[in-house]
Short mmCIF file of C-alpha atoms in Angstrom, two decimals:
data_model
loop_
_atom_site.label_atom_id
_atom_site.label_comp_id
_atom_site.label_asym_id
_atom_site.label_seq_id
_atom_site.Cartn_x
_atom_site.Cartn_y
_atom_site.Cartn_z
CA UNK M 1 6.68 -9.15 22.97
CA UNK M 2 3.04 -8.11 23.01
CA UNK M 3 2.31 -4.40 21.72
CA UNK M 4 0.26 -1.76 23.95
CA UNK M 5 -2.68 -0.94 22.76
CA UNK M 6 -1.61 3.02 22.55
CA UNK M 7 1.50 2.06 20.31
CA UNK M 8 -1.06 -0.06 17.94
CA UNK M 9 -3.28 3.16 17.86
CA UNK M 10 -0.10 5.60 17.05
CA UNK M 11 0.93 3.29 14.44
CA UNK M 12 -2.54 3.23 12.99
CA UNK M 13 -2.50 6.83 12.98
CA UNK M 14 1.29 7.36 11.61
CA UNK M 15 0.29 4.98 8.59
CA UNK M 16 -3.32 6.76 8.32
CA UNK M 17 -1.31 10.28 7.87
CA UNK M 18 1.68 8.79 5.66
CA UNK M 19 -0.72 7.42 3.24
CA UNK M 20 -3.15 10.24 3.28
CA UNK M 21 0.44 12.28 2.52
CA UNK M 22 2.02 10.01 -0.30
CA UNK M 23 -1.50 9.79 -2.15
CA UNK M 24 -2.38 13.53 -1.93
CA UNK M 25 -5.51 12.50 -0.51
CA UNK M 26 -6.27 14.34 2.39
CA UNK M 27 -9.81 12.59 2.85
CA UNK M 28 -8.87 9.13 2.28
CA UNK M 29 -10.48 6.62 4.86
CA UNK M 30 -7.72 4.14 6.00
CA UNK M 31 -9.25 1.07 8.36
CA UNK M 32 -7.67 -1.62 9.95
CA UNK M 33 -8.20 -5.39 10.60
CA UNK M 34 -7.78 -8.95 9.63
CA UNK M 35 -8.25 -10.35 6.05
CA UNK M 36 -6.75 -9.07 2.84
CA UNK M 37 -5.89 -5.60 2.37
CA UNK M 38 -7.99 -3.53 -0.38
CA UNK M 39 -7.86 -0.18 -1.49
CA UNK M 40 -11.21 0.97 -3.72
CA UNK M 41 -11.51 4.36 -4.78
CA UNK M 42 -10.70 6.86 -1.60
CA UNK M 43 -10.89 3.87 1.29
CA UNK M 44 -8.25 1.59 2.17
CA UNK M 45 -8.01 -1.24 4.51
CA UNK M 46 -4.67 -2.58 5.69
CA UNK M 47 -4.73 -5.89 7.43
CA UNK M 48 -3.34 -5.51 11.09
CA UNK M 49 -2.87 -8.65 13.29
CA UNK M 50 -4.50 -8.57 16.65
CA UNK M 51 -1.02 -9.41 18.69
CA UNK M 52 2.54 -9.56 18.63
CA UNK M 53 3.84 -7.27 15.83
CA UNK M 54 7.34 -7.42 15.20
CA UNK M 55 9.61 -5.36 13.20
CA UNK M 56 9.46 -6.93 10.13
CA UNK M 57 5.49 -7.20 10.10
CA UNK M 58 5.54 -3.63 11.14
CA UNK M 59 7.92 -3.35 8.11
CA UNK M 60 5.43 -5.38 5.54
CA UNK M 61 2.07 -3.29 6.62
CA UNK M 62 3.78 0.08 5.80
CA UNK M 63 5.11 -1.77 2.59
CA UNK M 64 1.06 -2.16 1.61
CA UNK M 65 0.26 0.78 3.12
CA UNK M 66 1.81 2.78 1.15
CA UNK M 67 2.27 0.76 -2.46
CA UNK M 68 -1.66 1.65 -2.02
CA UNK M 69 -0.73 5.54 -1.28
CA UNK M 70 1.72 5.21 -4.66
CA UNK M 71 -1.08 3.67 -6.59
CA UNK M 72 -3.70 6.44 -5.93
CA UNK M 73 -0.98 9.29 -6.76
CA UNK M 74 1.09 7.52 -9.51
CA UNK M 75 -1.49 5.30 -11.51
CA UNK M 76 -4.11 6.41 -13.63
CA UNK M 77 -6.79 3.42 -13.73
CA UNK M 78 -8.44 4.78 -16.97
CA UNK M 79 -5.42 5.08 -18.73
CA UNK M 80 -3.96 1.32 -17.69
CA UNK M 81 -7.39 -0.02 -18.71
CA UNK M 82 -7.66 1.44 -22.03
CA UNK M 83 -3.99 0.53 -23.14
CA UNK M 84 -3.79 -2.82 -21.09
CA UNK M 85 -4.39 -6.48 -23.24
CA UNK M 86 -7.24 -8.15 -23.09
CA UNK M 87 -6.38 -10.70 -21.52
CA UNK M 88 -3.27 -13.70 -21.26
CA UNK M 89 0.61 -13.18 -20.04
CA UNK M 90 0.61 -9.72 -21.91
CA UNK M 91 -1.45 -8.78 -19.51
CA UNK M 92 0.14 -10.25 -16.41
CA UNK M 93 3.12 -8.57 -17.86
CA UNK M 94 1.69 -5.50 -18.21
CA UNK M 95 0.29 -5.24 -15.22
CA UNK M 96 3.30 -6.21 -13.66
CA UNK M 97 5.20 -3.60 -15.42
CA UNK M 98 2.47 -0.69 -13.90
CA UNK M 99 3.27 -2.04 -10.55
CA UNK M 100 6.92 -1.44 -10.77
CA UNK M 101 7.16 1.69 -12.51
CA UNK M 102 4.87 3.29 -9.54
CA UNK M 103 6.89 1.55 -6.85
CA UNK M 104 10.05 2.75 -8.87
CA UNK M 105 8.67 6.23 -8.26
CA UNK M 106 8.05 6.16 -4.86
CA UNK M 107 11.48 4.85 -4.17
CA UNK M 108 13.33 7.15 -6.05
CA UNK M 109 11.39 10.03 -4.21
CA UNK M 110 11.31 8.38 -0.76
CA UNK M 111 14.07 5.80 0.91
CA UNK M 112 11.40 5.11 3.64
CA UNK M 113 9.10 3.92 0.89
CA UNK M 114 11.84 2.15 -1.00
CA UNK M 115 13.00 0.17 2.21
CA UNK M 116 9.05 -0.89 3.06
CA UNK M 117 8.17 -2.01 -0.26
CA UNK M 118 11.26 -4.24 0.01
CA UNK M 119 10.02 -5.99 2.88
CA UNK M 120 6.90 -6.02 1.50
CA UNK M 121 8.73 -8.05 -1.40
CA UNK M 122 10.65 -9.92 0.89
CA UNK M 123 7.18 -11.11 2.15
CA UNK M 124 5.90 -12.13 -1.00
#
């Protein structure tokens, strides 16, 4: 079923707010389109396919939307640089391990965010 353009721009908005909520950043800028999602500094951009969004693709954009929103409240960059190896499987590993001790928090705290990062695993 193809999506109305209104219920694309509520959803846009309702992931814009949740993200702006979970991160504690009331002036991040959240954009939407194709390619690969990013998040740098206070902007984010979270890809959104032009047509035909179902459920479970609905499920996998909040899933990015807000591991991002995690990240920015949860993970402190300078910190995970300065103690993070140089370089090799310790640092995949490491990295790794970062990931799912923020995602770990947000699920604990939230079910919604527990239930869209695992369809954003699911994804993967």
């Amino acid at each position: 079923t193809r999506v109305s353009e209104d219920t694309i721009e509520l959803f846009k908005e309702a992931v814009t707010s949740t993200m702006r909520a979970i991160s504690g950043d009331a002036e991040l800028m959240v954009s939407f389109g194709l390619g690969k999602p990013y998040i740098q500094g206070s902007r984010a951009r979270i890809p959104l396919p032009e047509t035909d969004l179902d459920a479970e693709q609905l499920a996998i954009l909040r899933g990015t939307a807000d591991q991002f929103a995690l990240d920015l409240r949860f993970h402190d960059e300078a910190l995970h640089r300065r103690n993070q190896p140089e370089t090799g499987d310790a640092q995949e590993v490491f990295d790794a391990v970062e990931s799912a001790r923020v995602a770990a928090i947000g699920s604990y705290l939230m079910q919604g965010v527990q239930d869209n990062l695992g369809a954003q695993l699911q994804a993967d």
